Short mmCIF file of C-alpha atoms in Angstrom, two decimals:
data_model
loop_
_atom_site.label_atom_id
_atom_site.label_comp_id
_atom_site.label_asym_id
_atom_site.label_seq_id
_atom_site.Cartn_x
_atom_site.Cartn_y
_atom_site.Cartn_z
CA MET V 1 -54.86 89.39 -130.91
CA LEU V 2 -51.33 89.93 -132.23
CA GLU V 3 -52.05 93.63 -132.67
CA LYS V 4 -53.08 93.92 -129.03
CA ILE V 5 -50.04 92.02 -127.73
CA PHE V 6 -47.31 93.53 -129.91
CA LYS V 7 -48.82 96.93 -130.85
CA LEU V 8 -47.98 96.49 -134.51
CA LYS V 9 -49.68 99.63 -135.85
CA GLU V 10 -48.11 101.77 -133.16
CA ASN V 11 -44.70 100.51 -134.33
CA ASN V 12 -45.53 100.94 -138.05
CA THR V 13 -45.21 97.27 -138.88
CA SER V 14 -47.33 94.25 -139.84
CA VAL V 15 -47.58 90.55 -139.09
CA LYS V 16 -46.03 89.68 -142.46
CA THR V 17 -43.10 92.06 -141.98
CA GLU V 18 -42.43 90.79 -138.46
CA ILE V 19 -42.48 87.12 -139.50
CA VAL V 20 -40.13 87.81 -142.43
CA ALA V 21 -37.86 89.72 -140.05
CA GLY V 22 -37.90 86.84 -137.56
CA LEU V 23 -37.03 84.35 -140.29
CA THR V 24 -34.22 86.63 -141.47
CA THR V 25 -32.79 86.84 -137.96
CA PHE V 26 -33.03 83.09 -137.59
CA MET V 27 -31.17 82.42 -140.83
CA THR V 28 -28.27 84.66 -139.79
CA MET V 29 -28.19 83.13 -136.28
CA ALA V 30 -28.80 79.48 -137.14
CA TYR V 31 -25.08 78.66 -137.23
CA ILE V 32 -24.97 78.81 -133.42
CA ILE V 33 -27.23 75.75 -133.13
CA ALA V 34 -24.46 73.33 -134.12
CA LEU V 35 -21.44 75.54 -133.45
CA ASN V 36 -22.19 76.03 -129.74
CA PRO V 37 -22.12 72.31 -128.85
CA ASN V 38 -19.07 71.90 -131.09
CA LEU V 39 -17.18 74.62 -129.21
CA LEU V 40 -18.29 73.51 -125.76
CA THR V 41 -17.18 69.93 -126.38
CA ASN V 42 -14.02 70.91 -128.29
CA PHE V 43 -15.58 69.63 -131.51
CA GLY V 44 -16.23 66.23 -129.98
CA ALA V 45 -12.81 65.84 -128.36
CA ASP V 46 -14.15 66.41 -124.85
CA GLY V 47 -17.02 64.63 -123.15
CA THR V 48 -19.38 62.22 -124.81
CA LYS V 49 -21.89 62.22 -127.62
CA GLU V 50 -24.53 62.51 -124.90
CA LEU V 51 -23.03 65.83 -123.75
CA TRP V 52 -23.01 67.16 -127.33
CA ASN V 53 -26.69 66.21 -127.71
CA ALA V 54 -27.54 67.84 -124.38
CA ILE V 55 -25.78 71.12 -125.25
CA PHE V 56 -27.39 71.12 -128.69
CA LEU V 57 -30.87 70.87 -127.16
CA ALA V 58 -29.99 73.35 -124.41
CA THR V 59 -28.87 75.84 -127.05
CA CYS V 60 -32.18 75.61 -128.90
CA ILE V 61 -34.40 75.57 -125.80
CA ALA V 62 -32.63 78.31 -123.82
CA SER V 63 -32.45 80.55 -126.89
CA ALA V 64 -36.14 80.03 -127.63
CA ILE V 65 -37.27 80.74 -124.05
CA SER V 66 -35.08 83.85 -123.97
CA MET V 67 -36.67 85.15 -127.14
CA PHE V 68 -40.16 84.39 -125.84
CA ALA V 69 -39.29 86.54 -122.82
CA MET V 70 -37.99 89.27 -125.13
CA ALA V 71 -41.23 89.07 -127.11
CA PHE V 72 -43.76 89.14 -124.27
CA ILE V 73 -41.91 91.07 -121.54
CA ALA V 74 -40.05 93.67 -123.60
CA ASN V 75 -41.82 93.57 -127.00
CA LYS V 76 -38.49 94.06 -128.76
CA PRO V 77 -37.25 92.42 -131.98
CA PHE V 78 -33.97 91.06 -130.64
CA GLY V 79 -32.69 87.51 -131.05
CA LEU V 80 -30.85 85.83 -128.18
CA ALA V 81 -28.60 82.78 -128.06
CA PRO V 82 -25.34 81.59 -126.47
CA GLY V 83 -22.84 84.37 -127.14
CA MET V 84 -19.85 83.80 -129.37
CA GLY V 85 -16.58 84.50 -127.59
CA LEU V 86 -18.21 83.84 -124.24
CA ASN V 87 -18.82 80.20 -125.21
CA SER V 88 -15.18 79.73 -126.20
CA PHE V 89 -14.08 81.31 -122.91
CA PHE V 90 -16.55 79.08 -121.09
CA ALA V 91 -14.99 75.97 -122.69
CA ILE V 92 -11.55 77.10 -121.46
CA VAL V 93 -12.97 77.62 -117.96
CA VAL V 94 -14.47 74.13 -118.01
CA THR V 95 -11.09 72.64 -118.90
CA ASN V 96 -9.40 74.58 -116.10
CA ILE V 97 -12.01 73.53 -113.54
CA ALA V 98 -11.54 69.92 -114.58
CA ALA V 99 -7.77 70.24 -114.00
CA ILE V 100 -8.03 72.15 -110.71
CA ALA V 101 -10.78 70.07 -109.11
CA GLY V 102 -9.83 66.73 -110.67
CA LEU V 103 -13.21 66.32 -112.37
CA SER V 104 -14.29 64.72 -115.60
CA TYR V 105 -15.15 67.14 -118.41
CA VAL V 106 -18.88 66.53 -117.94
CA ASP V 107 -18.73 67.14 -114.17
CA ALA V 108 -16.58 70.23 -114.71
CA PHE V 109 -19.07 71.45 -117.32
CA ASN V 110 -21.90 71.19 -114.82
CA ALA V 111 -19.72 72.98 -112.25
CA ALA V 112 -19.07 75.82 -114.69
CA LEU V 113 -22.80 76.17 -115.30
CA CYS V 114 -22.91 77.68 -111.79
CA ILE V 115 -21.13 80.72 -113.24
CA ILE V 116 -23.94 81.19 -115.75
CA PHE V 117 -26.55 80.76 -113.01
CA PHE V 118 -25.00 83.32 -110.64
CA GLU V 119 -24.41 85.73 -113.51
CA GLY V 120 -28.06 85.47 -114.53
CA VAL V 121 -29.27 86.00 -110.95
CA VAL V 122 -27.04 89.07 -110.55
CA PHE V 123 -28.39 90.50 -113.81
CA ILE V 124 -32.01 89.85 -112.81
CA ILE V 125 -31.46 91.77 -109.57
CA LEU V 126 -29.64 94.61 -111.33
CA SER V 127 -32.36 94.79 -113.98
CA LEU V 128 -35.22 94.85 -111.47
CA LEU V 129 -33.44 97.61 -109.55
CA SER V 130 -32.87 99.50 -112.86
CA ILE V 131 -29.13 99.55 -112.14
CA ARG V 132 -28.31 98.20 -115.59
CA GLU V 133 -30.34 101.04 -117.10
CA LYS V 134 -28.27 103.50 -115.08
CA ILE V 135 -25.13 101.86 -116.47
CA VAL V 136 -26.46 102.43 -119.99
CA ASP V 137 -27.11 106.07 -119.14
CA ALA V 138 -23.54 106.38 -117.80
CA ILE V 139 -22.12 105.63 -121.24
CA PRO V 140 -21.37 109.07 -122.78
CA LEU V 141 -23.70 110.02 -125.63
CA GLY V 142 -20.82 110.30 -128.11
CA ILE V 143 -19.80 106.72 -127.40
CA ARG V 144 -23.40 105.56 -127.58
CA ASN V 145 -23.67 107.16 -131.02
CA GLY V 146 -20.53 105.29 -132.05
CA ILE V 147 -21.70 101.85 -130.95
CA SER V 148 -23.89 101.27 -134.01
CA PRO V 149 -21.16 101.97 -136.62
CA ALA V 150 -18.66 99.99 -134.53
CA ILE V 151 -21.01 97.01 -134.59
CA GLY V 152 -21.38 97.62 -138.32
CA LEU V 153 -17.62 97.23 -138.79
CA MET V 154 -17.77 94.13 -136.62
CA LEU V 155 -20.48 92.65 -138.85
CA LEU V 156 -18.42 93.50 -141.93
CA ASN V 157 -15.44 91.77 -140.37
CA ILE V 158 -17.54 88.70 -139.57
CA GLY V 159 -19.18 88.59 -142.98
CA LEU V 160 -15.99 89.03 -144.99
CA GLY V 161 -13.71 87.42 -142.45
CA SER V 162 -14.62 84.72 -139.98
CA ASN V 163 -18.13 83.65 -141.01
CA ALA V 164 -17.27 81.41 -143.95
CA GLY V 165 -14.16 79.38 -143.19
CA ILE V 166 -12.76 76.84 -145.65
CA TYR V 167 -10.69 73.78 -144.74
CA SER V 168 -8.45 71.94 -147.17
CA ASN V 169 -5.49 69.57 -147.48
CA LYS V 170 -3.35 72.57 -146.42
CA GLY V 171 -5.24 72.97 -143.15
CA GLY V 172 -7.44 75.93 -142.32
CA PRO V 173 -9.68 77.60 -141.71
CA PHE V 174 -9.06 79.96 -144.62
CA PHE V 175 -11.11 83.15 -144.83
CA ALA V 176 -12.21 85.34 -147.73
CA LEU V 177 -10.77 88.63 -146.52
CA ARG V 178 -7.49 87.38 -145.11
CA ASP V 179 -6.57 84.48 -147.38
CA PHE V 180 -8.33 85.25 -150.68
CA PHE V 181 -8.34 89.04 -151.02
CA GLY V 182 -5.31 89.31 -148.74
CA ALA V 183 -3.11 87.17 -150.99
CA LEU V 184 -0.67 89.04 -153.23
CA THR V 185 -1.71 87.04 -156.30
CA ALA V 186 -4.37 84.49 -157.21
CA SER V 187 -1.70 81.83 -157.72
CA LEU V 188 -0.35 82.45 -154.23
CA ALA V 189 -3.85 82.14 -152.76
CA LYS V 190 -4.30 78.86 -154.63
CA ASP V 191 -0.98 77.52 -153.36
CA ASN V 192 -1.80 78.49 -149.78
CA MET V 193 -5.31 77.01 -149.77
CA GLY V 194 -4.61 73.90 -151.79
CA ASP V 195 -7.70 71.96 -152.81
CA GLY V 196 -9.90 74.40 -150.89
CA TYR V 197 -9.22 77.23 -153.33
CA ASN V 198 -12.08 76.37 -155.70
CA GLN V 199 -14.52 76.20 -152.81
CA MET V 200 -13.26 79.58 -151.64
CA VAL V 201 -13.89 81.04 -155.09
CA ILE V 202 -17.47 79.72 -154.99
CA THR V 203 -17.91 81.15 -151.48
CA VAL V 204 -16.66 84.60 -152.47
CA VAL V 205 -18.71 84.72 -155.68
CA THR V 206 -21.80 83.52 -153.81
CA MET V 207 -21.56 86.06 -151.00
CA PHE V 208 -21.14 88.97 -153.41
CA ILE V 209 -23.98 87.87 -155.68
CA GLY V 210 -26.20 87.56 -152.61
CA LEU V 211 -25.05 91.00 -151.44
CA PHE V 212 -25.76 92.62 -154.81
CA VAL V 213 -29.22 91.01 -154.94
CA ILE V 214 -30.01 92.38 -151.47
CA VAL V 215 -28.84 95.89 -152.41
CA ILE V 216 -30.78 95.93 -155.71
CA LEU V 217 -33.98 94.61 -154.15
CA SER V 218 -33.66 96.98 -151.20
CA HIS V 219 -33.15 99.90 -153.57
CA ARG V 220 -36.37 98.89 -155.29
CA GLY V 221 -38.21 98.94 -151.96
CA VAL V 222 -38.61 95.17 -151.51
CA LYS V 223 -39.03 94.60 -147.75
CA ALA V 224 -37.93 90.97 -147.92
CA ALA V 225 -34.69 91.95 -149.70
CA VAL V 226 -32.36 90.41 -147.12
CA ILE V 227 -34.01 87.00 -146.95
CA LEU V 228 -34.48 86.85 -150.75
CA GLY V 229 -30.82 87.70 -151.27
CA MET V 230 -29.84 84.94 -148.86
CA LEU V 231 -32.11 82.52 -150.71
CA VAL V 232 -30.56 83.40 -154.08
CA ALA V 233 -27.08 83.01 -152.62
CA SER V 234 -28.01 79.64 -151.12
CA ILE V 235 -29.36 78.33 -154.43
CA ILE V 236 -26.23 79.44 -156.28
CA TYR V 237 -23.98 77.83 -153.67
CA TRP V 238 -25.94 74.56 -153.68
CA GLY V 239 -25.87 74.48 -157.49
CA ALA V 240 -22.13 75.14 -157.58
CA GLU V 241 -21.49 72.35 -155.10
CA ALA V 242 -23.50 69.94 -157.24
CA VAL V 243 -22.01 70.99 -160.60
CA PHE V 244 -18.34 71.53 -159.72
CA PHE V 245 -17.83 69.10 -156.85
CA GLY V 246 -20.52 66.50 -157.48
CA VAL V 247 -21.76 67.04 -153.92
CA ASN V 248 -25.39 66.70 -152.91
CA PRO V 249 -25.89 69.67 -150.54
CA PHE V 250 -28.94 67.97 -149.03
CA ALA V 251 -27.32 64.58 -148.41
CA GLY V 252 -27.11 65.22 -144.68
CA ILE V 253 -30.87 65.64 -144.45
CA THR V 254 -31.70 62.15 -145.69
CA ALA V 255 -29.33 60.52 -143.18
CA ALA V 256 -30.17 62.86 -140.31
CA ARG V 257 -31.90 61.92 -137.08
CA PHE V 258 -34.88 64.17 -136.53
CA VAL V 259 -35.92 62.84 -133.12
CA PRO V 260 -34.38 65.03 -130.37
CA ALA V 261 -32.22 63.26 -127.79
CA PHE V 262 -34.17 64.53 -124.79
CA GLY V 263 -32.94 61.55 -122.75
CA ASP V 264 -29.34 62.74 -123.09
CA LEU V 265 -30.38 66.23 -121.95
CA ALA V 266 -32.15 64.87 -118.89
CA SER V 267 -29.31 62.57 -117.87
CA THR V 268 -26.38 64.92 -118.59
CA THR V 269 -27.07 68.62 -117.94
CA LEU V 270 -30.72 69.35 -117.13
CA PHE V 271 -30.86 70.85 -113.61
CA LYS V 272 -27.45 69.33 -112.83
CA LEU V 273 -25.56 72.35 -111.46
CA ASN V 274 -22.45 71.02 -109.71
CA VAL V 275 -22.09 73.62 -106.92
CA LYS V 276 -19.56 71.57 -104.93
CA GLY V 277 -17.31 71.14 -107.96
CA PHE V 278 -17.50 74.86 -108.68
CA LEU V 279 -16.51 75.83 -105.13
CA ASP V 280 -13.59 73.39 -105.26
CA VAL V 281 -11.73 75.89 -107.47
CA GLY V 282 -11.55 78.30 -104.52
CA PHE V 283 -13.82 81.13 -103.41
CA PHE V 284 -11.72 83.94 -104.92
CA THR V 285 -11.42 82.19 -108.29
CA ALA V 286 -15.14 81.43 -108.32
CA VAL V 287 -16.09 85.06 -107.61
CA THR V 288 -13.57 86.33 -110.17
CA LEU V 289 -15.04 84.08 -112.85
CA VAL V 290 -18.58 85.28 -112.15
CA ILE V 291 -17.50 88.94 -112.25
CA THR V 292 -15.58 88.41 -115.49
CA PHE V 293 -18.58 86.86 -117.23
CA CYS V 294 -20.84 89.61 -115.85
CA VAL V 295 -18.67 92.44 -117.19
CA ILE V 296 -18.24 90.96 -120.66
CA ASP V 297 -21.88 89.93 -121.07
CA MET V 298 -23.31 93.16 -119.66
CA PHE V 299 -21.58 95.44 -122.13
CA ASP V 300 -21.97 93.04 -125.05
CA THR V 301 -25.72 93.10 -124.43
CA ILE V 302 -25.95 96.84 -123.80
CA GLY V 303 -23.92 97.54 -126.93
CA THR V 304 -26.11 95.32 -129.08
CA PHE V 305 -29.30 96.91 -127.75
CA VAL V 306 -28.09 100.47 -128.24
CA GLY V 307 -26.43 99.85 -131.61
CA THR V 308 -29.30 97.90 -133.15
CA ALA V 309 -31.99 100.15 -131.69
CA SER V 310 -30.15 103.16 -133.09
CA ARG V 311 -30.28 101.68 -136.58
CA ALA V 312 -34.01 100.99 -136.17
CA ASN V 313 -34.73 104.54 -134.91
CA MET V 314 -35.89 103.07 -131.60
CA LEU V 315 -33.92 105.55 -129.47
CA ASP V 316 -35.36 108.75 -128.05
CA GLU V 317 -33.79 112.20 -128.33
CA ASN V 318 -31.45 111.40 -125.43
CA GLY V 319 -30.11 108.26 -127.10
CA LYS V 320 -32.09 105.96 -124.79
CA MET V 321 -34.17 102.95 -125.80
CA PRO V 322 -37.65 102.84 -124.24
CA GLY V 323 -38.22 99.48 -122.54
CA MET V 324 -34.50 98.92 -121.93
CA ARG V 325 -35.22 97.56 -118.41
CA GLU V 326 -37.55 94.86 -119.73
CA ALA V 327 -35.16 93.94 -122.54
CA LEU V 328 -32.25 93.58 -120.11
CA LEU V 329 -34.43 91.48 -117.79
CA SER V 330 -35.31 89.14 -120.66
CA ASP V 331 -31.62 88.72 -121.44
CA ALA V 332 -30.88 87.95 -117.77
CA LEU V 333 -33.64 85.34 -117.56
CA GLY V 334 -32.08 83.66 -120.59
CA SER V 335 -28.81 83.02 -118.75
CA VAL V 336 -30.64 81.42 -115.81
CA VAL V 337 -32.49 79.13 -118.22
CA ALA V 338 -29.19 78.31 -119.94
CA SER V 339 -27.63 77.27 -116.63
CA PHE V 340 -30.53 74.92 -115.89
CA THR V 341 -30.55 73.34 -119.35
CA GLY V 342 -26.83 73.18 -120.08
CA SER V 343 -25.49 76.05 -122.18
CA SER V 344 -23.10 78.96 -121.86
CA THR V 345 -24.25 82.55 -121.36
CA ILE V 346 -27.26 83.74 -123.34
CA THR V 347 -26.74 87.17 -124.84
CA THR V 348 -28.42 89.41 -127.37
CA PHE V 349 -27.07 88.60 -130.83
CA VAL V 350 -25.62 91.30 -133.02
CA GLU V 351 -27.17 89.40 -135.95
CA SER V 352 -30.50 90.78 -134.70
CA ALA V 353 -29.61 93.76 -136.85
CA SER V 354 -30.47 91.72 -139.95
CA GLY V 355 -34.04 91.22 -138.74
CA VAL V 356 -34.34 94.87 -137.75
CA GLU V 357 -33.17 95.86 -141.22
CA ALA V 358 -35.84 93.54 -142.67
CA GLY V 359 -38.44 95.61 -140.83
CA GLY V 360 -38.68 93.92 -137.42
CA ARG V 361 -39.82 96.38 -134.77
CA THR V 362 -41.69 94.36 -132.13
CA GLY V 363 -41.58 91.20 -130.07
CA LEU V 364 -43.31 89.29 -132.86
CA THR V 365 -39.95 89.21 -134.63
CA ALA V 366 -38.32 87.69 -131.53
CA LEU V 367 -41.22 85.28 -131.11
CA THR V 368 -40.87 84.07 -134.69
CA THR V 369 -37.13 83.52 -134.28
CA GLY V 370 -37.72 81.74 -130.97
CA VAL V 371 -40.28 79.37 -132.49
CA LEU V 372 -37.81 78.50 -135.26
CA PHE V 373 -35.08 77.81 -132.67
CA LEU V 374 -37.47 75.54 -130.78
CA ALA V 375 -38.44 73.81 -134.02
CA SER V 376 -34.73 73.30 -134.71
CA THR V 377 -34.67 70.61 -132.03
CA PHE V 378 -36.50 68.58 -134.67
CA ILE V 379 -35.30 70.17 -137.94
CA ALA V 380 -31.69 71.10 -137.18
CA PRO V 381 -30.37 69.20 -140.25
CA ILE V 382 -32.51 71.47 -142.46
CA ALA V 383 -31.23 74.64 -140.78
CA ALA V 384 -27.69 73.36 -141.23
CA VAL V 385 -27.89 73.42 -145.04
CA ILE V 386 -27.92 77.25 -145.10
CA PRO V 387 -24.42 78.01 -146.43
CA PRO V 388 -22.26 80.48 -144.48
CA ALA V 389 -21.70 82.40 -147.73
CA ALA V 390 -25.41 83.28 -147.80
CA THR V 391 -25.43 84.58 -144.23
CA SER V 392 -22.28 86.57 -145.04
CA SER V 393 -24.23 88.46 -147.71
CA ALA V 394 -26.73 89.62 -145.08
CA LEU V 395 -24.09 90.46 -142.49
CA ILE V 396 -22.08 92.58 -144.94
CA TYR V 397 -25.18 94.46 -146.08
CA VAL V 398 -26.41 95.19 -142.56
CA GLY V 399 -22.87 96.11 -141.51
CA VAL V 400 -22.63 98.74 -144.25
CA LEU V 401 -25.95 100.26 -143.20
CA MET V 402 -24.91 100.46 -139.56
CA VAL V 403 -21.62 102.14 -140.43
CA GLY V 404 -23.78 104.98 -141.72
CA GLY V 405 -24.30 105.95 -138.08
CA LEU V 406 -20.92 107.70 -138.25
CA LYS V 407 -22.81 110.77 -139.45
CA ASN V 408 -23.91 111.28 -135.84
CA ILE V 409 -20.32 111.63 -134.59
CA ASP V 410 -18.84 115.10 -134.04
CA PHE V 411 -15.52 114.69 -135.86
CA GLU V 412 -14.56 118.30 -135.07
CA ASP V 413 -14.12 117.45 -131.38
CA ILE V 414 -11.09 115.18 -130.91
CA THR V 415 -12.09 114.47 -127.30
CA GLN V 416 -15.24 112.82 -128.67
CA THR V 417 -13.71 111.38 -131.83
CA LEU V 418 -10.77 109.51 -130.27
CA PRO V 419 -12.82 107.23 -127.96
CA VAL V 420 -15.15 106.39 -130.85
CA ALA V 421 -12.25 105.76 -133.24
CA LEU V 422 -10.65 103.38 -130.74
CA MET V 423 -13.97 101.58 -130.38
CA LEU V 424 -14.36 101.37 -134.16
CA ILE V 425 -11.07 99.52 -134.52
CA SER V 426 -11.08 97.50 -131.29
CA MET V 427 -14.58 96.06 -131.54
CA PRO V 428 -14.15 94.15 -134.84
CA ILE V 429 -10.57 93.09 -134.08
CA SER V 430 -11.24 91.88 -130.53
CA GLY V 431 -14.57 90.38 -131.56
CA SER V 432 -16.11 91.76 -128.37
CA ILE V 433 -18.67 94.56 -128.23
CA GLY V 434 -18.07 94.91 -124.50
CA HIS V 435 -14.31 95.26 -124.83
CA GLY V 436 -14.73 97.90 -127.53
CA ILE V 437 -17.03 99.92 -125.27
CA GLY V 438 -14.62 99.46 -122.35
CA ILE V 439 -11.66 100.86 -124.29
CA ALA V 440 -13.77 103.81 -125.42
CA ILE V 441 -14.97 104.61 -121.88
CA ILE V 442 -11.46 104.42 -120.44
CA SER V 443 -10.06 106.75 -123.11
CA TYR V 444 -13.01 109.14 -122.77
CA THR V 445 -12.55 109.36 -119.00
CA VAL V 446 -8.80 109.96 -119.20
CA ILE V 447 -9.22 112.67 -121.84
CA GLN V 448 -11.94 114.45 -119.88
CA VAL V 449 -9.88 114.43 -116.69
CA PHE V 450 -6.75 115.87 -118.32
CA THR V 451 -8.60 118.48 -120.38
CA GLY V 452 -10.18 120.08 -117.34
CA LYS V 453 -13.59 118.45 -117.71
CA ALA V 454 -13.37 115.96 -114.87
CA LYS V 455 -16.53 117.29 -113.25
CA GLU V 456 -18.52 116.55 -116.42
CA VAL V 457 -17.88 112.84 -116.02
CA SER V 458 -20.45 111.05 -113.87
CA LEU V 459 -19.41 108.95 -110.88
CA LEU V 460 -20.82 105.81 -112.52
CA THR V 461 -18.74 106.45 -115.65
CA TYR V 462 -15.62 106.60 -113.47
CA ILE V 463 -16.65 103.31 -111.85
CA ILE V 464 -17.21 101.64 -115.23
CA ALA V 465 -13.81 102.84 -116.45
CA ALA V 466 -12.18 101.48 -113.28
CA ILE V 467 -13.93 98.12 -113.70
CA PHE V 468 -12.59 97.78 -117.23
CA LEU V 469 -9.09 98.75 -116.13
CA VAL V 470 -9.25 95.95 -113.58
CA LYS V 471 -10.70 93.60 -116.20
CA PHE V 472 -7.98 94.35 -118.75
CA PHE V 473 -4.92 94.57 -116.50
CA ILE V 474 -5.53 92.73 -113.21
CA ILE V 475 -8.05 89.87 -113.54
CA VAL V 476 -6.33 86.79 -114.94
#
């Protein structure tokens, strides 16, 4: 049955490998389950507990349905969930709508969900008409080859930088790369982080032990290397918490509520699009917001597909991924579901690369991850005990592997190298795959025009470059 649906033999994989890959993807993505409602309610400062519960459930449900679509429509191993960066921007938009239209945060939230709905509808139409595929094709091959290593640097930056933040009596968050390794001396790092320094030491030691375990197991040909490394890292972190801080890492599970608050979802966000409130911000502002979300999400998704598929050898000789149309359609359907349930834009997660590296090649990987997200409506407290240090181990490892894609770049041709180099630095620093691609396309187009190769640039590439120029310099 599974063989017939997912064509496992054709993709050189097995049920066991796909399930392990799906679990690996889930473990690296699980942080979004609690973080998304935290961000969208300003960590509890905005709205009510009911809104937090609703967004929490919407995050799990919309993500799961999106991955089911990815599994059965596209048969691809990608995980989908509310996109980081876009959710923070969405929270800002909600606050602005509340101020402009004089609405409560909850009413403004439901008004802003209209943006997600219209964005999803636009993407469904563009996907069905294969326009999004044409946009992928309009990205120059050199830039497409550079997307995978750029995402690799982004994963390295997340793993060593922003993934495992520590708070202390001196504030925070403090991060491993910036505040621990970036300190001039150990004593200075300790002074800066205060009572959080010891926890930072445990975090750093844990992530590197997990990383080394993954590398050693992978070198020995163990297919479950990533998830085993994360497990070892988790055990070490839990043990260190218990021994050095006297903390029970599983205390939250015993006091947790495992019954989902479906009543809060139904009464707060489910099918509660506030169209009138959205239009109260003005037609031009409303259209601008939809376009902004469309541009960012489109190239974030395209970049993740191309970069991850490149690492998995899922691209053809022209750098194209077979089944791109179906994958993009699945992503678009996810945003429509998110708007109906109560979450920000669904996008394809860059953490999918961890599952691909674990051997995931078909929709069974996505299905497994989706089932775990759906189960998280009941077992979220269990998912929450996975320490960020353990997921950092996986992100760093996968990031290093993806950086290896630099071998496909022609470094002898500066007209090809410069756009890729700008993308390599801008993607991890901006935290946006789409913005990194945009900067690369703009620079590529300018260089081609002024080196006498204007006719080699397609019309659609010019249009994409113009859209990003407007996005960066005009839309506010």
